[in-house]
Short mmCIF file of C-alpha atoms and ligand atoms in Angstrom, two decimals:
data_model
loop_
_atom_site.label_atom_id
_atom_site.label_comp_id
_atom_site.label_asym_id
_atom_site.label_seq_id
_atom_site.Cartn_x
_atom_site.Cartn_y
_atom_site.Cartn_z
CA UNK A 1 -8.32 -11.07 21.93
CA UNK A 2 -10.30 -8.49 19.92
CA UNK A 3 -9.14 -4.51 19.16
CA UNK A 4 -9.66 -2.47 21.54
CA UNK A 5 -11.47 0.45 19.42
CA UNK A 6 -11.82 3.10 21.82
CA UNK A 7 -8.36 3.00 22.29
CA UNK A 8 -7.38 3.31 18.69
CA UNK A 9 -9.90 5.58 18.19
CA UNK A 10 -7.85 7.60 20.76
CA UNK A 11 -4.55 7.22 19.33
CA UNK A 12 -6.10 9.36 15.82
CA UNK A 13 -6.53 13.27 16.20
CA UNK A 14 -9.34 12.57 13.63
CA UNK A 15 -12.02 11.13 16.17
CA UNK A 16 -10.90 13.97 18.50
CA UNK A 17 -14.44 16.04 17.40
CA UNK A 18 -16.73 13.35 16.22
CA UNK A 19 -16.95 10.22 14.41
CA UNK A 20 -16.83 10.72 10.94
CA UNK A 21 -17.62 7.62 8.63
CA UNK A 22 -14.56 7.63 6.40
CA UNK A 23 -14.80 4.94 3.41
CA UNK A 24 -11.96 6.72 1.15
CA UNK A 25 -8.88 4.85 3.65
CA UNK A 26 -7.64 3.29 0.21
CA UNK A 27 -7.01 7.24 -1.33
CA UNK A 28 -5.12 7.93 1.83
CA UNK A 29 -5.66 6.94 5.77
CA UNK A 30 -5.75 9.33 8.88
CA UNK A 31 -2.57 10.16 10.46
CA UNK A 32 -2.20 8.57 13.80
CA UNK A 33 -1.30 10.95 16.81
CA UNK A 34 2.08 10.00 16.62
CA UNK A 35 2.84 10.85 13.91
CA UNK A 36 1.15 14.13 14.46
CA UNK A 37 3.46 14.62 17.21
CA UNK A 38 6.69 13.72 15.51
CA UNK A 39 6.15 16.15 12.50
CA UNK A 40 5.49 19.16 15.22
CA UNK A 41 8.47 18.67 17.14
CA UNK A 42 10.55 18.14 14.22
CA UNK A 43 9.48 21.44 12.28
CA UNK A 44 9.31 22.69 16.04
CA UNK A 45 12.95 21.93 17.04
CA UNK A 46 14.89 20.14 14.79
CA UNK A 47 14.12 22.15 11.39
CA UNK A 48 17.39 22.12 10.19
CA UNK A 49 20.13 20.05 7.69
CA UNK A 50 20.66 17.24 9.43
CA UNK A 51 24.00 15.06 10.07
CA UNK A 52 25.68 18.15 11.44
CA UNK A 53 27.72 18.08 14.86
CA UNK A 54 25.28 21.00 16.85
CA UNK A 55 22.71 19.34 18.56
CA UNK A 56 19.73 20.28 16.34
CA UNK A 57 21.33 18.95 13.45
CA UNK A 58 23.00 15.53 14.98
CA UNK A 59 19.24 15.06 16.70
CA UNK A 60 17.71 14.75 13.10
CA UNK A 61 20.13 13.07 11.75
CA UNK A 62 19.36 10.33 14.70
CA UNK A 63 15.73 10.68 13.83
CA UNK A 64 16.24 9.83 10.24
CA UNK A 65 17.85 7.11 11.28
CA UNK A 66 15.61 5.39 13.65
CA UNK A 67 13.15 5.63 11.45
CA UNK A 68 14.73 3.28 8.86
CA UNK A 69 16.41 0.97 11.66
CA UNK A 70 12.44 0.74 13.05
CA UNK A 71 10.48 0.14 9.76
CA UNK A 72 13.67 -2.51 8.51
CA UNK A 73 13.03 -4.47 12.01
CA UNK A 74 9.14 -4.11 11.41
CA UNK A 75 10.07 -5.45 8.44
CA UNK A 76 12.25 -7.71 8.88
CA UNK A 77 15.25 -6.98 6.72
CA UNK A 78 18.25 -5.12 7.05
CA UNK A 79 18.42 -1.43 7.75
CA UNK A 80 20.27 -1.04 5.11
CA UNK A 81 17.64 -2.57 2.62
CA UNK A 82 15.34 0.46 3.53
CA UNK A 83 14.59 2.80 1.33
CA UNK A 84 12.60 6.08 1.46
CA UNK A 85 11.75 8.42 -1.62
CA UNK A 86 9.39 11.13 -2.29
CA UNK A 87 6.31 8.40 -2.99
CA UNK A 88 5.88 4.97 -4.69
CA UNK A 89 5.58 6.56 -8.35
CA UNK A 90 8.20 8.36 -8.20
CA UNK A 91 9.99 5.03 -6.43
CA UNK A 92 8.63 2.82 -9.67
CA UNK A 93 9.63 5.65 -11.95
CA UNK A 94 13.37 5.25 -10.72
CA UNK A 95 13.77 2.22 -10.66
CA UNK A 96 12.37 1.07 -14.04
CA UNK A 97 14.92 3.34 -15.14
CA UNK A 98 17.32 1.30 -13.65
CA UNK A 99 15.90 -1.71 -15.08
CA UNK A 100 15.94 0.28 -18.32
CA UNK A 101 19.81 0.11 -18.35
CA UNK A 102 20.45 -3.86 -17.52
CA UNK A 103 17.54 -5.16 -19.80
CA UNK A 104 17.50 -5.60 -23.88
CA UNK A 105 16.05 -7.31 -26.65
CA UNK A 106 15.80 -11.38 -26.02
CA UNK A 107 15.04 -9.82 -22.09
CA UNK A 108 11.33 -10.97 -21.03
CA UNK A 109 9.21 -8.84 -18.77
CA UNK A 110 6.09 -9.39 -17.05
CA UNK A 111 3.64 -7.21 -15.80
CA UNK A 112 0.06 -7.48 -14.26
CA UNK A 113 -3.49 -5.75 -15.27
CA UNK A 114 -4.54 -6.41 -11.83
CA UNK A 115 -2.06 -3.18 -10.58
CA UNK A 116 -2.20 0.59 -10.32
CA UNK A 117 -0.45 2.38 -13.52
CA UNK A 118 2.43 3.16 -10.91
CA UNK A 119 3.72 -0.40 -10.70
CA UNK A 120 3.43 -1.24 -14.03
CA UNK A 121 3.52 2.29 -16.34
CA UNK A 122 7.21 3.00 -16.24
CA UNK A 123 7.98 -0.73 -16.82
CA UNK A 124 5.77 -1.06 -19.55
CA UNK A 125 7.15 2.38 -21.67
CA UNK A 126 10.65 1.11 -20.27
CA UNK A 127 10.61 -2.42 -21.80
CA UNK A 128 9.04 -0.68 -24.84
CA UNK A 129 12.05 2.22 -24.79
CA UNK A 130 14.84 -0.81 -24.65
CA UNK A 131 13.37 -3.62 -26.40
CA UNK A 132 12.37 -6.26 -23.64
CA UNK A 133 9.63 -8.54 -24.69
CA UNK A 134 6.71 -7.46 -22.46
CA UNK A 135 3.59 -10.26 -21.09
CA UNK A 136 0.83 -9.30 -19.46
CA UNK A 137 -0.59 -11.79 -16.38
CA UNK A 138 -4.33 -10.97 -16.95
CA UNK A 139 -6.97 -11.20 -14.22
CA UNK A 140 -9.91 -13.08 -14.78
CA UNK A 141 -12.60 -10.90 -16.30
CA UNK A 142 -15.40 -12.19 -13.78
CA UNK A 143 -13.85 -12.21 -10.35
CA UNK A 144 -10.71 -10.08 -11.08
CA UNK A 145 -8.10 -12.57 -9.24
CA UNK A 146 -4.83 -13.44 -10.59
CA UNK A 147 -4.14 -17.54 -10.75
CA UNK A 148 -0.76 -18.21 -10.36
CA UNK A 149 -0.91 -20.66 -13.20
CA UNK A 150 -1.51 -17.96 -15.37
CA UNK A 151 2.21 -16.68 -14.35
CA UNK A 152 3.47 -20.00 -14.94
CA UNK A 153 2.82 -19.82 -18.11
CA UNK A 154 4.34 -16.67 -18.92
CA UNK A 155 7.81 -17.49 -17.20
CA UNK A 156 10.68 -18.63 -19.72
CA UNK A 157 14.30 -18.99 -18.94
CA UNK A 158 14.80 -15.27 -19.95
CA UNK A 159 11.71 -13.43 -17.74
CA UNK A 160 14.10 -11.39 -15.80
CA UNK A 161 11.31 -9.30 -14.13
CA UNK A 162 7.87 -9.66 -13.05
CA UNK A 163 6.19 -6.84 -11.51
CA UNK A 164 2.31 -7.55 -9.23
CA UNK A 165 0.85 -6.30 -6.85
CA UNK A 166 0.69 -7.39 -2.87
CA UNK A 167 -3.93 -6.72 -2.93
CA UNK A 168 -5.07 -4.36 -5.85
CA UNK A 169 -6.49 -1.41 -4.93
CA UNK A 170 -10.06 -2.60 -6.50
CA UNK A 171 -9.85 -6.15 -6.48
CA UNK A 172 -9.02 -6.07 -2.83
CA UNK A 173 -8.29 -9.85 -2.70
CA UNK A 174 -4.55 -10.69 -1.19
CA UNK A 175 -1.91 -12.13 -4.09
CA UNK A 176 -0.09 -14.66 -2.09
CA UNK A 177 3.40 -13.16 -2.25
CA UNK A 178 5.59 -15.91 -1.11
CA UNK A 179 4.46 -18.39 -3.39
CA UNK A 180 4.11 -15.86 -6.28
CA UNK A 181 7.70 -14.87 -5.75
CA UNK A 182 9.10 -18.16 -5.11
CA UNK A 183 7.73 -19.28 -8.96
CA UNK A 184 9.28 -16.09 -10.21
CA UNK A 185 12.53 -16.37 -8.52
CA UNK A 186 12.68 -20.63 -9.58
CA UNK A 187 12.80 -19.08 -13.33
CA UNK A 188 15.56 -16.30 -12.45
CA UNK A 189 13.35 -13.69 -12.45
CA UNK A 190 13.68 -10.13 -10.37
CA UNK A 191 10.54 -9.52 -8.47
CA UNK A 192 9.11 -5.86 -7.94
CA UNK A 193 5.91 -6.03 -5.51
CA UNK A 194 3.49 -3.20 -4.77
CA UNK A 195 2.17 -3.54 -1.23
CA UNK A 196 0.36 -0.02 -1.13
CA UNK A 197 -2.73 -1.35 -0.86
CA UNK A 198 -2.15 -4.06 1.49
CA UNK A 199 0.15 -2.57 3.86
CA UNK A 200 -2.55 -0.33 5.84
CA UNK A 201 -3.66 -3.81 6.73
CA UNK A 202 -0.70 -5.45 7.34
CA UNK A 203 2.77 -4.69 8.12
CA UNK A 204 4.29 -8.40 6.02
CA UNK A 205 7.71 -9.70 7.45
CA UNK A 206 9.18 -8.68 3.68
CA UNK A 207 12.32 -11.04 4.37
CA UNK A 208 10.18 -13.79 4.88
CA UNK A 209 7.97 -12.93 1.75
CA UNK A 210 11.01 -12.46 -0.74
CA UNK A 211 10.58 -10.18 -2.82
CA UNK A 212 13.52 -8.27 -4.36
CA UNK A 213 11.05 -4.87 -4.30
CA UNK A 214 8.33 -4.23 -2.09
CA UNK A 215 6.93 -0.78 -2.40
CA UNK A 216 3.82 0.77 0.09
CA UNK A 217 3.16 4.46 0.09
CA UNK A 218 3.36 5.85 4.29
CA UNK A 219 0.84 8.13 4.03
CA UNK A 220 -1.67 5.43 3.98
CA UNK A 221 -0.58 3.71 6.84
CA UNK A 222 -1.03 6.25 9.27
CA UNK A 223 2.20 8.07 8.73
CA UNK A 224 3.95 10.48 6.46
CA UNK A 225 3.75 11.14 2.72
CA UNK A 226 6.39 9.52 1.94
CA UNK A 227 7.11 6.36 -0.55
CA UNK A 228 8.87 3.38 1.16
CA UNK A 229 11.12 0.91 -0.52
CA UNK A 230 12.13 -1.90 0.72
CA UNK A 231 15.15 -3.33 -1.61
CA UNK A 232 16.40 -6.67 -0.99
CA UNK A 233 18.47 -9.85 -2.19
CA UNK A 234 21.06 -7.97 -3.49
CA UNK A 235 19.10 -5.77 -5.79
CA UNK A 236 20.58 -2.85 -4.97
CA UNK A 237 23.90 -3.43 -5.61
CA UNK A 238 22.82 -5.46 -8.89
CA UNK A 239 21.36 -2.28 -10.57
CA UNK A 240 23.08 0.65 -11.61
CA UNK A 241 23.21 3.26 -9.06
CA UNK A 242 20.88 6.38 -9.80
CA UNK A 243 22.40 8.35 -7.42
CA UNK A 244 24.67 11.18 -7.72
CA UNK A 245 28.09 9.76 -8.74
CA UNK A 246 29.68 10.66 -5.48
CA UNK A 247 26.61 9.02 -3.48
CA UNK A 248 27.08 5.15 -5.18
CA UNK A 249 28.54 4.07 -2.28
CA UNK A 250 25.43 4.97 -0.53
CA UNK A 251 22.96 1.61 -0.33
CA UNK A 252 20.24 4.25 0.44
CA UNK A 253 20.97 6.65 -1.97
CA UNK A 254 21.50 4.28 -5.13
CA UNK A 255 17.80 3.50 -6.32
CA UNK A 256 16.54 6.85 -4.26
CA UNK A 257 17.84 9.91 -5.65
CA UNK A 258 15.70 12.93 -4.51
CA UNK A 259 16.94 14.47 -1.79
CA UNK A 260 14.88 13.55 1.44
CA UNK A 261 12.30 15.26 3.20
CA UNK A 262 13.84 15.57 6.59
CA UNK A 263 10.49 16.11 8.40
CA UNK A 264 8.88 13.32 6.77
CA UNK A 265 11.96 10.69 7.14
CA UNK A 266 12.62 11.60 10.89
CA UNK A 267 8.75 11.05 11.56
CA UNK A 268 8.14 7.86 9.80
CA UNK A 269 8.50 5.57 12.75
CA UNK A 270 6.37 7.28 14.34
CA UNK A 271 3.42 4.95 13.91
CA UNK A 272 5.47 2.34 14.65
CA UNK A 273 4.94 3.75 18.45
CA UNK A 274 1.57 3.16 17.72
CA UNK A 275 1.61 -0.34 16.61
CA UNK A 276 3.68 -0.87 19.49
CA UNK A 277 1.45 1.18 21.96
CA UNK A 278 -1.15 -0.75 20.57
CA UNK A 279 0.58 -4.02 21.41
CA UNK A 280 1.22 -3.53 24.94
CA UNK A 281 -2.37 -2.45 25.37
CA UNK A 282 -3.22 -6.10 23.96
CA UNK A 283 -0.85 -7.40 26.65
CA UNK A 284 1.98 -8.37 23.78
CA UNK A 285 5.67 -8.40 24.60
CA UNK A 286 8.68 -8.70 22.00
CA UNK A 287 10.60 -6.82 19.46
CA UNK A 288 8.92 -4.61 16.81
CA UNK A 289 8.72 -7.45 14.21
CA UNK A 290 6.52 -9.55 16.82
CA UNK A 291 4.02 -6.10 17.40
CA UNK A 292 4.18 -5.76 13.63
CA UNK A 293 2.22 -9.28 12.85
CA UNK A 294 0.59 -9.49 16.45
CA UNK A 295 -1.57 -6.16 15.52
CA UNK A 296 -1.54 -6.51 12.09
CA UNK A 297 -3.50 -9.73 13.20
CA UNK A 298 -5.70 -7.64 15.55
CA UNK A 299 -6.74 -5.64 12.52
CA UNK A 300 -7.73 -7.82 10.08
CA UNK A 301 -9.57 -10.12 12.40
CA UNK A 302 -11.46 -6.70 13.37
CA UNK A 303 -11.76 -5.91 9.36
CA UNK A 304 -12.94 -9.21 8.30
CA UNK A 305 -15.62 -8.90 11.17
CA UNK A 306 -17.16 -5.54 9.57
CA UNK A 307 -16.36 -6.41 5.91
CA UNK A 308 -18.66 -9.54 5.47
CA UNK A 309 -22.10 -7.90 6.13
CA UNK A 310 -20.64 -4.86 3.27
CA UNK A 311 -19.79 -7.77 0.87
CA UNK A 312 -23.37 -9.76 2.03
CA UNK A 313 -25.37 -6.81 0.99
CA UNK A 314 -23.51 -5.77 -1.61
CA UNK A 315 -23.70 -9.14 -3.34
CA UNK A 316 -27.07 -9.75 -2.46
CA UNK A 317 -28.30 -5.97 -4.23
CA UNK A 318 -29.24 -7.09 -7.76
CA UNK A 319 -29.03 -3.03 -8.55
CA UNK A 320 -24.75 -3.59 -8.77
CA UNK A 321 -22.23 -5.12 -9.41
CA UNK A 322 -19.85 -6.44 -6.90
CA UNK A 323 -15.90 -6.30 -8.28
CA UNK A 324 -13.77 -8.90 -6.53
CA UNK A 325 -14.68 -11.81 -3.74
CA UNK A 326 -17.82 -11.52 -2.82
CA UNK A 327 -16.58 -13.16 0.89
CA UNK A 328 -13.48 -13.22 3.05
CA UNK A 329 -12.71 -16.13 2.03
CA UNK A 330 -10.47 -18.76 3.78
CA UNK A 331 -7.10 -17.64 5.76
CA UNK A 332 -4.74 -18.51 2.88
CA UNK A 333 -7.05 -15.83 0.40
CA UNK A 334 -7.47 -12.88 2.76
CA UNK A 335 -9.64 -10.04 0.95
CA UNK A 336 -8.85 -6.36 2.30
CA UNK A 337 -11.68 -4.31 3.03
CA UNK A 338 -11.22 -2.08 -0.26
CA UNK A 339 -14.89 -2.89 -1.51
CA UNK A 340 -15.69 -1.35 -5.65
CA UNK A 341 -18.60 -1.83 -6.78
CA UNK A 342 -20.75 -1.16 -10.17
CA UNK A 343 -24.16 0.58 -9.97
CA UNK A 344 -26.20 -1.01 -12.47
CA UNK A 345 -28.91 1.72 -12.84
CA UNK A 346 -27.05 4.99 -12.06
CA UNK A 347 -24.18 6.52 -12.98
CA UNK A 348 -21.10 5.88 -10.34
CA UNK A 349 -20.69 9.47 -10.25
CA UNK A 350 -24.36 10.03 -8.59
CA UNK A 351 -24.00 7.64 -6.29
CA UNK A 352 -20.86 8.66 -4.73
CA UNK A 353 -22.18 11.63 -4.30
CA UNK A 354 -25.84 10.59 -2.65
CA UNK A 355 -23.40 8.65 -0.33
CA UNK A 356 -21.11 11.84 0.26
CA UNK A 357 -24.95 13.29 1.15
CA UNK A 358 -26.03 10.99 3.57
CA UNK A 359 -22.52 11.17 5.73
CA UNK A 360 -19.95 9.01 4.16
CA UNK A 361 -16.49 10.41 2.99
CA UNK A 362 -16.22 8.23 0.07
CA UNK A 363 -15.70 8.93 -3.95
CA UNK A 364 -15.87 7.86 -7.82
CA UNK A 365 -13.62 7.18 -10.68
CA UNK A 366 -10.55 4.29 -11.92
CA UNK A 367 -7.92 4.86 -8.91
CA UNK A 368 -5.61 4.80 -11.53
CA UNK A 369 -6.29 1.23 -11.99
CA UNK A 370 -7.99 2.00 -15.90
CA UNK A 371 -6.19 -1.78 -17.00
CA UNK A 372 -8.09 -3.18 -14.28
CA UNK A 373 -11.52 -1.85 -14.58
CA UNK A 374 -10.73 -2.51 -18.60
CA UNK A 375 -9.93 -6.12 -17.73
CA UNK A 376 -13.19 -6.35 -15.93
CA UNK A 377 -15.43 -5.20 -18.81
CA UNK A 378 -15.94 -1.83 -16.72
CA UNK A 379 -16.33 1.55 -18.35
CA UNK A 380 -13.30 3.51 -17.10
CA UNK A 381 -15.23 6.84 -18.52
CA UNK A 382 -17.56 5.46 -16.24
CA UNK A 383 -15.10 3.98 -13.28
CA UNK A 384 -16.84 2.79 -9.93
CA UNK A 385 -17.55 3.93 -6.62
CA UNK A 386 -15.09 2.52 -3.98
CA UNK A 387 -15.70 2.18 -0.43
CA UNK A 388 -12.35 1.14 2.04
CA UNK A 389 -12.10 1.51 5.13
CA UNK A 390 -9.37 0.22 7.79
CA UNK A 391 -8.92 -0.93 11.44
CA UNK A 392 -9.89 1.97 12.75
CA UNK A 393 -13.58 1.72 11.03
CA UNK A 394 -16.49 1.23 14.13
CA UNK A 395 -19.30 -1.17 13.48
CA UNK A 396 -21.36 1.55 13.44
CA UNK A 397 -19.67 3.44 10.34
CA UNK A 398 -20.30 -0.02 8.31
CA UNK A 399 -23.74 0.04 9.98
CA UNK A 400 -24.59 3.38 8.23
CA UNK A 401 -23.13 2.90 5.27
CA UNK A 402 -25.12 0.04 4.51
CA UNK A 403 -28.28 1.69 5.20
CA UNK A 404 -26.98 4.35 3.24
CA UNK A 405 -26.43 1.97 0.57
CA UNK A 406 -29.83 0.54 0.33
CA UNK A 407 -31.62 3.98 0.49
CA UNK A 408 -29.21 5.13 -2.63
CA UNK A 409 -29.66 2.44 -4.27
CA UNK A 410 -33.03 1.50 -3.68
C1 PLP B 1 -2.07 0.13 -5.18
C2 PLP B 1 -1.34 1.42 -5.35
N1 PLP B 1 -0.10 1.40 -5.84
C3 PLP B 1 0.62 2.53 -6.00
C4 PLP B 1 0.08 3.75 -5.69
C5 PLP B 1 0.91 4.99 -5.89
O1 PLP B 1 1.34 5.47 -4.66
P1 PLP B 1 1.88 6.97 -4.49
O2 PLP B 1 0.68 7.86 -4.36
O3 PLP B 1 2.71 6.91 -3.25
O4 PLP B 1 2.68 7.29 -5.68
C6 PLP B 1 -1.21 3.84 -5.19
C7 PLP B 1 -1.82 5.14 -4.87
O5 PLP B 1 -2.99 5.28 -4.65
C8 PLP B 1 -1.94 2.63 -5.02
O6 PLP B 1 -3.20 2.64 -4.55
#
């Protein structure tokens, strides 16, 4: 069974009045109609404080709540393991805080240069701030993938953290999380895992996975801009509440303290209709967990399909330099189609914007990933040009933007 494209396409206000060829999905994706729908009739009819008795107020309340009991059985943890905050910095920011107050000298942390500065910045200044002995899991300077038995090496009897990401947003090769997370969790460690950049291609059954924190940012899965958290394991009752004093008894209030966005909250299971929609239109049946990986499937079999020729002439044009896999690769080493690349004979800067000229919506510069392009021997003055695109993407956008490619950088 393939994706149907015409009707995704349909499902996206976006492709309402053309067909534009969008390759900056990694920045921030298209919001599905949906979710379109859900923000209207919430600032439409239920723009009120919520978890009142009047019938506005009780309705948004019921909203906010479906939203968290749909993305924890999406999920597949407990509603009460859902968190949602303002966006993942600001989720990172809190809770290396919290991590901040448990951790000391003789405490070993470990972070990755393989991640975007908001999984790994506040952990960094905070093991700095208390006196943790920080590692860094470094990628390998050609290829920028993480080994595992790099992390092995690192781990001691006193690592009580180790913070990596699900798919960087450069490398755009899948860390494999279980196994990752299993190896942290056999030395006692606390896991923190930043899914942003995998999650528009895959909505992960996070119990199964195991990690104690797995972070993705909404408003580049087809949703809201919100941040969403999923806290598991026990972690939230393990750290100290950040919450208002009178909110501790509060699971989603502990590692969450900014007041919510009621719009955003009550609308972010909104795309889960669509996944679901979706679904049925494949002919699926089950619960939301079983639509979750059945079209997450759908997507990156349709991804994979349009990503090879990009990464074929991309590694084949002596005039750049390819950063990450330069395939698919096997099942068990899944690349996302977030595709960087160095030109060799231009600046980055000029070629994003030849690109922009000849019709694709893509851009320049680090992505806030300055460790990684530093670990790579790239210029961050410099950065690179990314192209990413996600399910929605037609054969025909990857079609011109290879022929784009070769005129630009001919
Ligand atoms: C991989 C990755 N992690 C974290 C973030 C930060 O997410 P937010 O914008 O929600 O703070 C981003 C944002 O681009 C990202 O790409």
């Amino acid at each position: 069974m393939s994706l149907d494209l015409d009707f995704v396409r349909s499902q996206f206000p976006a492709f309402d009045h053309g067909s534009p060829a969008f390759f900056e999905n990694a920045g921030g994706s298209f919001a599905c109609r949906q979710t379109v729908d859900a923000l209207t009739n919430y600032y439409t009819h239920t723009k009120v404080q919520p978890y009142a008795s009047y019938a506005e107020s009780a309705t948004a309340g019921d909203q906010m709540d479906s939203s968290r009991q749909r993305w924890a059985e999406a999920l597949g943890v407990a509603t009460n393991e859902v968190n949602f905050g303002p966006s993942t910095s600001q989720n990172t920011y809190v809770l290396a805080n919290a991590f901040g107050q448990v951790l000391g000298p003789g405490d070993e942390v470990i972070v990755t240069n393989q991640d975007h500065e908001a999984n790994t910045g506040a952990i960094r200044r905070m093991a700095e701030r208390v006196g943790a002995t920080l590692h860094e899991w470094r990628i390998d300077p050609a290829t920028g993938v993480l080994d595992p038995a790099g992390l092995e090496a690192l781990l001691t009897g006193t690592t009580k953290l180790l913070a990596f990401p699900h798919c960087s947003n450069i490398v755009g090769q899948e860390n494999d999380v279980a196994a990752i997370t299993a190896l942290a969790h056999s030395a006692g460690a606390r896991v923190i895992c930043d899914g942003v950049s995998f999650a528009p291609h895959g909505i992960a059954d996070i119990g199964a996975l195991g990690p104690d924190i797995y972070l993705f940012s909404l408003y580049k899965v087809y949703s809201v801009h919100q941040g969403l958290m999923v806290a598991q394991n026990g972690i939230t009752e393990a750290l100290p509440s950040q919450a208002h004093y009178f909110n501790e008894g509060y699971p989603e209030k502990r590692l969450t303290p900014a007041g919510p966005d009621h719009a955003q909250e009550a609308s972010a299971g909104a795309v889960l209709d669509y996944i679901e929609a979706t679904h049925h239109h494949h002919g699926g049946t089950g619960n939301l967990r079983d639509a979750a990986a059945a079209v997450s499937e759908l997507w990156q079999d349709h991804e994979t399909a349009l990503l090879q020729p990009l990464l074929e002439s991309l590694a084949s044009n002596t005039k750049v330099r390819l950063v990450g896999p330069d395939s698919t690769g096997s099942s068990d080493q899944h690349r996302c189609p977030t595709v960087a690349f160095v030109p060799l004979e231009q600046s980055p800067e000029a070629v994003a914007q030849a690109l922009v000229d000849h019709g694709i919506m893509t851009s320049h510069g680090t992505f806030y990933a300055d460790r990684v392009l530093e670990g790579l021997d790239i210029d961050p003055s410099r950065g690179v040009v990314r192209v990413s695109f996600v399910h929605y993407t037609s054969i025909d956008d990857v079609t011109k933007l290879i022929a784009a490619l070769d005129t630009v950088l001919a």
